[in-house]
mmCIF file of C-alpha atoms and ligand atoms in Angstrom:
data_model
loop_
_atom_site.group_PDB
_atom_site.id
_atom_site.type_symbol
_atom_site.label_atom_id
_atom_site.label_comp_id
_atom_site.label_asym_id
_atom_site.label_seq_id
_atom_site.Cartn_x
_atom_site.Cartn_y
_atom_site.Cartn_z
ATOM 1 C CA MET A 1 -26.389 -2.025 -0.480
ATOM 2 C CA ASN A 2 -29.557 0.048 -1.993
ATOM 3 C CA GLU A 3 -28.647 0.931 -5.873
ATOM 4 C CA PRO A 4 -28.658 5.096 -6.597
ATOM 5 C CA SER A 5 -31.709 6.663 -7.681
ATOM 6 C CA ALA A 6 -31.483 7.539 -11.145
ATOM 7 C CA PRO A 7 -30.317 11.522 -11.994
ATOM 8 C CA ARG A 8 -32.517 14.510 -12.468
ATOM 9 C CA HIS A 9 -32.792 17.716 -12.116
ATOM 10 C CA PHE A 10 -34.313 19.312 -9.004
ATOM 11 C CA ALA A 11 -35.307 22.573 -6.583
ATOM 12 C CA SER A 12 -33.520 21.749 -3.467
ATOM 13 C CA LYS A 13 -33.484 23.964 0.215
ATOM 14 C CA VAL A 14 -30.619 25.083 1.931
ATOM 15 C CA LEU A 15 -31.911 23.317 5.127
ATOM 16 C CA ALA A 16 -28.964 24.439 6.923
ATOM 17 C CA VAL A 17 -25.089 26.213 6.958
ATOM 18 C CA ALA A 18 -22.579 24.942 9.364
ATOM 19 C CA ASP A 19 -18.553 26.884 9.618
ATOM 20 C CA GLU A 20 -16.822 23.510 9.442
ATOM 21 C CA CYS A 21 -13.178 24.224 9.558
ATOM 22 C CA ALA A 22 -11.342 27.776 8.826
ATOM 23 C CA ALA A 23 -12.203 28.135 4.693
ATOM 24 C CA VAL A 24 -14.800 25.666 4.446
ATOM 25 C CA LYS A 25 -18.762 25.289 4.565
ATOM 26 C CA THR A 26 -21.271 23.071 4.953
ATOM 27 C CA PHE A 27 -24.516 22.751 3.600
ATOM 28 C CA LYS A 28 -27.845 20.442 3.831
ATOM 29 C CA LEU A 29 -29.509 20.497 1.122
ATOM 30 C CA SER A 30 -33.164 18.824 1.152
ATOM 31 C CA VAL A 31 -33.629 16.076 -1.430
ATOM 32 C CA PRO A 32 -36.874 14.319 -2.254
ATOM 33 C CA ASP A 33 -37.033 11.154 0.007
ATOM 34 C CA ASP A 34 -36.299 8.374 -3.084
ATOM 35 C CA PHE A 35 -33.334 10.043 -3.189
ATOM 36 C CA SER A 36 -30.382 8.041 -3.180
ATOM 37 C CA PHE A 37 -27.179 8.051 -3.839
ATOM 38 C CA LEU A 38 -23.572 5.968 -2.678
ATOM 39 C CA PRO A 39 -20.538 6.974 -0.851
ATOM 40 C CA GLY A 40 -18.662 8.701 -3.571
ATOM 41 C CA MET A 41 -20.827 10.302 -5.226
ATOM 42 C CA TRP A 42 -21.808 13.356 -6.489
ATOM 43 C CA VAL A 43 -24.142 16.752 -7.256
ATOM 44 C CA MET A 44 -23.804 19.030 -9.821
ATOM 45 C CA ILE A 45 -25.055 22.488 -8.544
ATOM 46 C CA ASN A 46 -26.598 25.969 -10.311
ATOM 47 C CA PHE A 47 -27.954 28.444 -9.045
ATOM 48 C CA PRO A 48 -31.879 29.246 -10.303
ATOM 49 C CA ASP A 49 -30.855 32.478 -12.685
ATOM 50 C CA GLN A 50 -27.854 31.702 -13.940
ATOM 51 C CA PRO A 51 -29.084 27.549 -14.917
ATOM 52 C CA LYS A 52 -25.590 26.677 -17.296
ATOM 53 C CA VAL A 53 -23.054 27.567 -14.346
ATOM 54 C CA THR A 54 -22.845 24.328 -12.529
ATOM 55 C CA ARG A 55 -20.016 22.925 -10.106
ATOM 56 C CA ALA A 56 -19.733 19.623 -9.115
ATOM 57 C CA TYR A 57 -19.654 18.042 -5.584
ATOM 58 C CA SER A 58 -19.345 14.994 -3.747
ATOM 59 C CA MET A 59 -22.328 13.893 -1.332
ATOM 60 C CA SER A 60 -20.189 14.213 2.331
ATOM 61 C CA SER A 61 -23.471 12.628 4.032
ATOM 62 C CA SER A 62 -24.228 9.256 4.794
ATOM 63 C CA PRO A 63 -26.565 7.818 1.898
ATOM 64 C CA LEU A 64 -28.423 6.355 5.307
ATOM 65 C CA GLN A 65 -29.213 10.435 5.857
ATOM 66 C CA LYS A 66 -33.053 10.523 3.919
ATOM 67 C CA GLY A 67 -34.390 13.888 2.803
ATOM 68 C CA SER A 68 -31.541 15.513 2.697
ATOM 69 C CA ILE A 69 -27.128 15.724 1.420
ATOM 70 C CA GLU A 70 -24.613 17.305 3.138
ATOM 71 C CA ILE A 71 -22.033 18.802 0.712
ATOM 72 C CA SER A 72 -18.807 21.037 1.384
ATOM 73 C CA LEU A 73 -17.016 23.307 -0.002
ATOM 74 C CA ASN A 74 -13.406 26.236 0.292
ATOM 75 C CA LYS A 75 -14.285 29.549 -1.254
ATOM 76 C CA VAL A 76 -12.018 30.466 -3.960
ATOM 77 C CA GLY A 77 -14.372 31.250 -7.248
ATOM 78 C CA ASP A 78 -17.206 33.388 -7.943
ATOM 79 C CA PHE A 79 -19.230 29.797 -7.997
ATOM 80 C CA THR A 80 -17.918 29.205 -4.288
ATOM 81 C CA VAL A 81 -18.255 33.016 -3.448
ATOM 82 C CA ARG A 82 -21.983 33.118 -4.376
ATOM 83 C CA MET A 83 -22.629 29.380 -2.312
ATOM 84 C CA PHE A 84 -20.939 30.902 0.512
ATOM 85 C CA ALA A 85 -23.876 33.424 0.752
ATOM 86 C CA LEU A 86 -26.310 30.916 1.216
ATOM 87 C CA LYS A 87 -28.555 30.978 3.800
ATOM 88 C CA SER A 88 -31.627 28.613 5.521
ATOM 89 C CA GLY A 89 -34.239 28.918 2.800
ATOM 90 C CA ASP A 90 -32.933 29.884 -0.128
ATOM 91 C CA GLU A 91 -33.123 27.894 -2.888
ATOM 92 C CA ILE A 92 -30.774 26.086 -5.513
ATOM 93 C CA GLN A 93 -30.805 23.744 -9.271
ATOM 94 C CA LEU A 94 -29.158 20.805 -7.806
ATOM 95 C CA ALA A 95 -28.817 17.158 -10.682
ATOM 96 C CA GLY A 96 -27.806 14.248 -9.379
ATOM 97 C CA PRO A 97 -26.696 11.795 -8.126
ATOM 98 C CA TYR A 98 -23.882 11.295 -10.512
ATOM 99 C CA GLY A 99 -20.130 9.406 -10.202
ATOM 100 C CA LYS A 100 -18.969 5.951 -10.967
ATOM 101 C CA TRP A 101 -16.448 5.858 -8.506
ATOM 102 C CA ARG A 102 -17.979 4.359 -5.536
ATOM 103 C CA TYR A 103 -17.209 2.851 -2.217
ATOM 104 C CA ARG A 104 -17.144 -0.830 -2.363
ATOM 105 C CA ASP A 105 -18.863 -3.452 0.200
ATOM 106 C CA GLU A 106 -16.704 -6.301 -1.198
ATOM 107 C CA ASP A 107 -12.850 -4.340 -0.407
ATOM 108 C CA ARG A 108 -12.419 -5.322 2.742
ATOM 109 C CA ARG A 109 -9.851 -3.246 3.586
ATOM 110 C CA ALA A 110 -9.072 0.194 1.875
ATOM 111 C CA VAL A 111 -7.460 3.394 2.499
ATOM 112 C CA LEU A 112 -8.645 6.220 1.427
ATOM 113 C CA ILE A 113 -5.708 9.254 0.865
ATOM 114 C CA SER A 114 -6.746 12.898 0.408
ATOM 115 C CA GLY A 115 -5.989 16.253 0.210
ATOM 116 C CA GLY A 116 -7.778 19.806 1.643
ATOM 117 C CA SER A 117 -11.717 19.336 0.441
ATOM 118 C CA GLY A 118 -10.574 15.356 -0.985
ATOM 119 C CA LEU A 119 -11.662 15.080 2.124
ATOM 120 C CA THR A 120 -15.263 14.852 1.421
ATOM 121 C CA PRO A 121 -16.460 11.917 0.096
ATOM 122 C CA PHE A 122 -14.386 10.219 2.606
ATOM 123 C CA ARG A 123 -16.833 11.668 6.036
ATOM 124 C CA SER A 124 -19.658 9.982 3.551
ATOM 125 C CA MET A 125 -17.983 7.074 3.421
ATOM 126 C CA GLY A 126 -16.624 6.758 7.292
ATOM 127 C CA ARG A 127 -20.381 7.094 8.069
ATOM 128 C CA TYR A 128 -21.492 4.580 6.018
ATOM 129 C CA VAL A 129 -19.137 2.046 7.210
ATOM 130 C CA LEU A 130 -20.112 2.917 10.592
ATOM 131 C CA ASP A 131 -24.424 3.159 10.200
ATOM 132 C CA ARG A 132 -24.111 0.119 8.367
ATOM 133 C CA LYS A 133 -21.941 -2.178 10.865
ATOM 134 C CA ILE A 134 -19.648 -3.204 8.143
ATOM 135 C CA PRO A 135 -17.076 -5.212 9.394
ATOM 136 C CA ASN A 136 -14.200 -3.468 6.861
ATOM 137 C CA LYS A 137 -10.996 -2.252 7.817
ATOM 138 C CA LEU A 138 -10.768 1.878 6.856
ATOM 139 C CA SER A 139 -7.910 3.814 7.100
ATOM 140 C CA ILE A 140 -8.104 7.459 6.260
ATOM 141 C CA LEU A 141 -4.324 9.317 5.553
ATOM 142 C CA TYR A 142 -5.262 13.511 5.191
ATOM 143 C CA SER A 143 -3.305 15.929 4.832
ATOM 144 C CA ALA A 144 -4.123 19.840 5.357
ATOM 145 C CA ARG A 145 -2.743 22.804 5.124
ATOM 146 C CA THR A 146 -2.765 24.057 8.594
ATOM 147 C CA PRO A 147 -4.177 22.940 11.679
ATOM 148 C CA ALA A 148 -7.277 25.258 11.484
ATOM 149 C CA ASP A 149 -8.007 23.911 8.219
ATOM 150 C CA ILE A 150 -8.604 20.868 9.233
ATOM 151 C CA LEU A 151 -11.724 19.281 8.047
ATOM 152 C CA TYR A 152 -14.892 16.921 9.937
ATOM 153 C CA ALA A 153 -12.578 16.680 13.154
ATOM 154 C CA LYS A 154 -15.345 15.751 14.829
ATOM 155 C CA ASP A 155 -15.845 13.435 12.622
ATOM 156 C CA LEU A 156 -12.855 12.165 12.393
ATOM 157 C CA GLU A 157 -12.447 11.570 16.492
ATOM 158 C CA ILE A 158 -15.692 9.590 16.363
ATOM 159 C CA PHE A 159 -14.448 7.599 13.020
ATOM 160 C CA LYS A 160 -10.869 7.019 15.093
ATOM 161 C CA SER A 161 -12.660 5.390 18.669
ATOM 162 C CA ALA A 162 -14.790 3.554 16.261
ATOM 163 C CA GLY A 163 -11.547 1.450 14.974
ATOM 164 C CA ILE A 164 -11.401 3.059 11.405
ATOM 165 C CA LYS A 165 -7.392 4.420 11.730
ATOM 166 C CA VAL A 166 -7.172 8.251 10.802
ATOM 167 C CA HIS A 167 -3.825 10.334 10.183
ATOM 168 C CA VAL A 168 -3.924 13.368 9.626
ATOM 169 C CA THR A 169 -0.681 15.392 8.737
ATOM 170 C CA ILE A 170 -0.139 19.291 7.903
ATOM 171 C CA THR A 171 1.651 20.964 5.294
ATOM 172 C CA ARG A 172 2.101 23.979 6.150
ATOM 173 C CA GLY A 173 2.548 25.737 10.092
ATOM 174 C CA GLU A 174 4.404 23.246 12.001
ATOM 175 C CA GLY A 175 4.212 23.876 15.892
ATOM 176 C CA GLN A 176 1.474 26.369 16.047
ATOM 177 C CA SER A 177 -0.802 24.209 18.402
ATOM 178 C CA TRP A 178 0.105 21.212 16.510
ATOM 179 C CA ASN A 179 2.400 18.276 17.969
ATOM 180 C CA GLY A 180 1.342 15.692 15.220
ATOM 181 C CA PRO A 181 2.612 14.644 12.304
ATOM 182 C CA ALA A 182 4.072 16.424 9.654
ATOM 183 C CA GLY A 183 4.462 16.923 5.170
ATOM 184 C CA ARG A 184 2.762 15.785 1.927
ATOM 185 C CA LEU A 185 1.344 12.160 2.455
ATOM 186 C CA SER A 186 3.885 9.366 0.914
ATOM 187 C CA MET A 187 4.017 5.586 -0.099
ATOM 188 C CA GLU A 188 6.667 6.285 3.239
ATOM 189 C CA THR A 189 3.175 7.341 5.143
ATOM 190 C CA VAL A 190 0.891 4.175 3.440
ATOM 191 C CA ARG A 191 3.849 1.634 4.589
ATOM 192 C CA LYS A 192 3.990 3.489 8.186
ATOM 193 C CA GLU A 193 0.552 3.170 9.131
ATOM 194 C CA VAL A 194 -1.315 1.191 7.322
ATOM 195 C CA GLU A 195 -1.585 -2.573 8.489
ATOM 196 C CA ARG A 196 -0.664 -5.218 5.796
ATOM 197 C CA TRP A 197 -0.706 -2.339 3.017
ATOM 198 C CA ASP A 198 -0.257 -4.212 0.027
ATOM 199 C CA GLU A 199 -3.704 -6.150 0.708
ATOM 200 C CA ALA A 200 -5.826 -2.622 0.407
ATOM 201 C CA ALA A 201 -8.098 -1.128 -2.379
ATOM 202 C CA TYR A 202 -6.655 2.291 -2.619
ATOM 203 C CA TYR A 203 -9.361 5.470 -2.679
ATOM 204 C CA LEU A 204 -7.982 8.783 -3.443
ATOM 205 C CA CYS A 205 -9.403 11.533 -4.309
ATOM 206 C CA GLY A 206 -8.447 15.633 -4.553
ATOM 207 C CA PRO A 207 -6.015 17.399 -7.495
ATOM 208 C CA LYS A 208 -4.890 15.778 -10.016
ATOM 209 C CA THR A 209 -1.161 16.054 -9.222
ATOM 210 C CA MET A 210 -1.901 14.563 -6.121
ATOM 211 C CA VAL A 211 -4.294 12.065 -7.198
ATOM 212 C CA SER A 212 -1.477 11.241 -10.679
ATOM 213 C CA GLU A 213 1.435 10.848 -7.882
ATOM 214 C CA PHE A 214 -0.123 8.693 -5.795
ATOM 215 C CA THR A 215 -1.501 6.479 -7.862
ATOM 216 C CA ALA A 216 1.715 5.987 -9.543
ATOM 217 C CA ALA A 217 3.620 5.307 -6.779
ATOM 218 C CA LEU A 218 0.822 2.650 -5.311
ATOM 219 C CA GLU A 219 2.059 1.261 -8.720
ATOM 220 C CA SER A 220 4.975 1.141 -8.214
ATOM 221 C CA ALA A 221 4.764 0.240 -4.626
ATOM 222 C CA GLY A 222 3.497 -3.057 -6.558
ATOM 223 C CA ILE A 223 -1.009 -2.367 -5.866
ATOM 224 C CA ALA A 224 -2.610 -3.397 -9.058
ATOM 225 C CA ARG A 225 -4.240 -1.094 -11.174
ATOM 226 C CA GLU A 226 -7.375 -2.449 -10.706
ATOM 227 C CA ARG A 227 -7.409 -1.732 -6.803
ATOM 228 C CA ILE A 228 -6.505 1.618 -6.882
ATOM 229 C CA HIS A 229 -10.424 3.816 -7.320
ATOM 230 C CA TYR A 230 -9.798 7.680 -8.223
ATOM 231 C CA GLU A 231 -11.456 10.657 -8.644
ATOM 232 C CA LYS A 232 -9.603 13.868 -9.667
ATOM 233 C CA TRP A 233 -10.934 17.313 -9.346
ATOM 234 C CA GLY A 234 -9.247 19.954 -10.854
ATOM 235 C CA ASP A 235 -5.891 21.901 -11.337
ATOM 236 C CA TYR A 236 -5.141 23.806 -8.301
HETATM 237 C C1 LIG B 1 -16.265 14.826 -8.418
HETATM 238 C C2 LIG B 1 -16.201 16.627 -8.268
HETATM 239 C C3 LIG B 1 -16.071 16.492 -7.441
HETATM 240 C C4 LIG B 1 -16.480 17.417 -6.726
HETATM 241 N N1 LIG B 1 -16.570 18.115 -4.927
HETATM 242 C C5 LIG B 1 -15.922 18.786 -4.363
HETATM 243 C C6 LIG B 1 -16.371 19.352 -3.389
HETATM 244 O O1 LIG B 1 -16.837 18.173 -2.474
HETATM 245 N N2 LIG B 1 -16.010 20.350 -2.578
HETATM 246 C C7 LIG B 1 -14.888 20.731 -3.137
HETATM 247 O O2 LIG B 1 -14.593 22.311 -2.441
HETATM 248 N N3 LIG B 1 -14.705 20.972 -4.418
HETATM 249 C C8 LIG B 1 -15.633 20.222 -4.898
HETATM 250 N N4 LIG B 1 -15.023 19.803 -7.020
HETATM 251 C C9 LIG B 1 -14.726 21.608 -7.151
HETATM 252 C C10 LIG B 1 -16.141 21.855 -7.234
HETATM 253 O O3 LIG B 1 -16.649 21.184 -8.913
HETATM 254 C C11 LIG B 1 -15.645 24.090 -8.075
HETATM 255 O O4 LIG B 1 -14.361 22.948 -8.965
HETATM 256 C C12 LIG B 1 -14.603 24.498 -6.993
HETATM 257 O O5 LIG B 1 -15.733 24.219 -5.627
HETATM 258 C C13 LIG B 1 -13.899 25.688 -7.323
HETATM 259 O O6 LIG B 1 -15.421 26.494 -8.661
HETATM 260 P P1 LIG B 1 -15.595 28.057 -8.244
HETATM 261 O O7 LIG B 1 -15.596 28.470 -9.374
HETATM 262 O O8 LIG B 1 -16.111 28.708 -6.736
HETATM 263 O O9 LIG B 1 -13.581 28.801 -8.815
HETATM 264 P P2 LIG B 1 -13.326 28.733 -9.748
HETATM 265 O O10 LIG B 1 -13.187 29.244 -10.429
HETATM 266 O O11 LIG B 1 -13.896 26.986 -10.818
HETATM 267 O O12 LIG B 1 -11.201 27.617 -9.463
HETATM 268 C C14 LIG B 1 -10.609 29.353 -8.769
HETATM 269 C C15 LIG B 1 -9.619 28.184 -8.968
HETATM 270 O O13 LIG B 1 -9.392 27.662 -7.207
HETATM 271 C C16 LIG B 1 -9.050 26.159 -7.669
HETATM 272 N N5 LIG B 1 -9.846 25.321 -6.532
HETATM 273 C C17 LIG B 1 -10.437 24.923 -7.234
HETATM 274 N N6 LIG B 1 -11.434 23.789 -6.043
HETATM 275 C C18 LIG B 1 -10.903 24.476 -5.050
HETATM 276 C C19 LIG B 1 -10.918 23.069 -4.469
HETATM 277 N N7 LIG B 1 -11.872 22.364 -3.779
HETATM 278 N N8 LIG B 1 -9.511 23.899 -3.067
HETATM 279 C C20 LIG B 1 -8.273 24.589 -3.214
HETATM 280 N N9 LIG B 1 -8.090 25.543 -3.893
HETATM 281 C C21 LIG B 1 -9.757 24.941 -5.750
HETATM 282 C C22 LIG B 1 -8.848 26.297 -9.082
HETATM 283 O O14 LIG B 1 -7.868 25.587 -9.800
HETATM 284 C C23 LIG B 1 -8.856 27.675 -9.639
HETATM 285 O O15 LIG B 1 -7.203 27.991 -8.786
HETATM 286 C C24 LIG B 1 -15.935 18.292 -7.051
HETATM 287 C C25 LIG B 1 -15.096 18.336 -8.604
HETATM 288 C C26 LIG B 1 -15.289 17.264 -9.247
HETATM 289 C C27 LIG B 1 -15.196 17.574 -10.145
#
């Protein structure tokens, strides 16, 4: 695996903006050709006229994609409202890559657990494992609020057909064109959906409460603390 490049500040151009699902957009942003990162890492973004207002976003693209990265985000507050107004050709400032939380090739079995936009780094991890043809087992357990909020539906289908286990559950809006699993993710989901779950490493990403509760549940189920890797984003 390549080493990530040293973090630095640089100007970036918006190359494309796509609607990902109901309330999330994906932004393709230019990066220098020698910018390299590992799945799980993130960049800081600011607008050129507001250098002190910065927000972190996880790369959701494959590290093997050169010259650009992708990030996906919800419109929730002032910063993201401004992000949603960006168009192709606009300029923003990036800094990075940052983060010690990274997918590790040596984890032969890994379970990736997230809710809402916490799925972003896991798209990067899934794409990375497939692009590099790493023979590791991945299971993605993901909960979205409603069927319309499911992120990366196309990628999840590609992951499934490539042998990655994908389990999506809906926490609201059951019955509206959704016949799949409903309710929050839990240890019971892990036991039921993941083969040899007790041998796996765990990666968790999303709101603090979800990450803390799941970490405690995994530890109670006997998963050693050093096999649980998490990224907490904030209180929501
Ligand atoms: C390492 C790291 C990586 C991150 N990666 C991503 C990413 O890939 N995609 C992403 O969307 N966000 C990500 N975030 C969160 C992001 O940095 C911002 O906090 C978020 O976009 C809100 O910015 P805002 O200023 O518009 O809203 P704020 O004014 O900061 O928040 C408005 C309200 O929305 C809530 N909120 C914040 N984030 C979310 C969210 N994702 N979903 C629902 N409610 C939320 C807040 O708690 C608050 O109640 C990451 C955070 C960290 C620390």
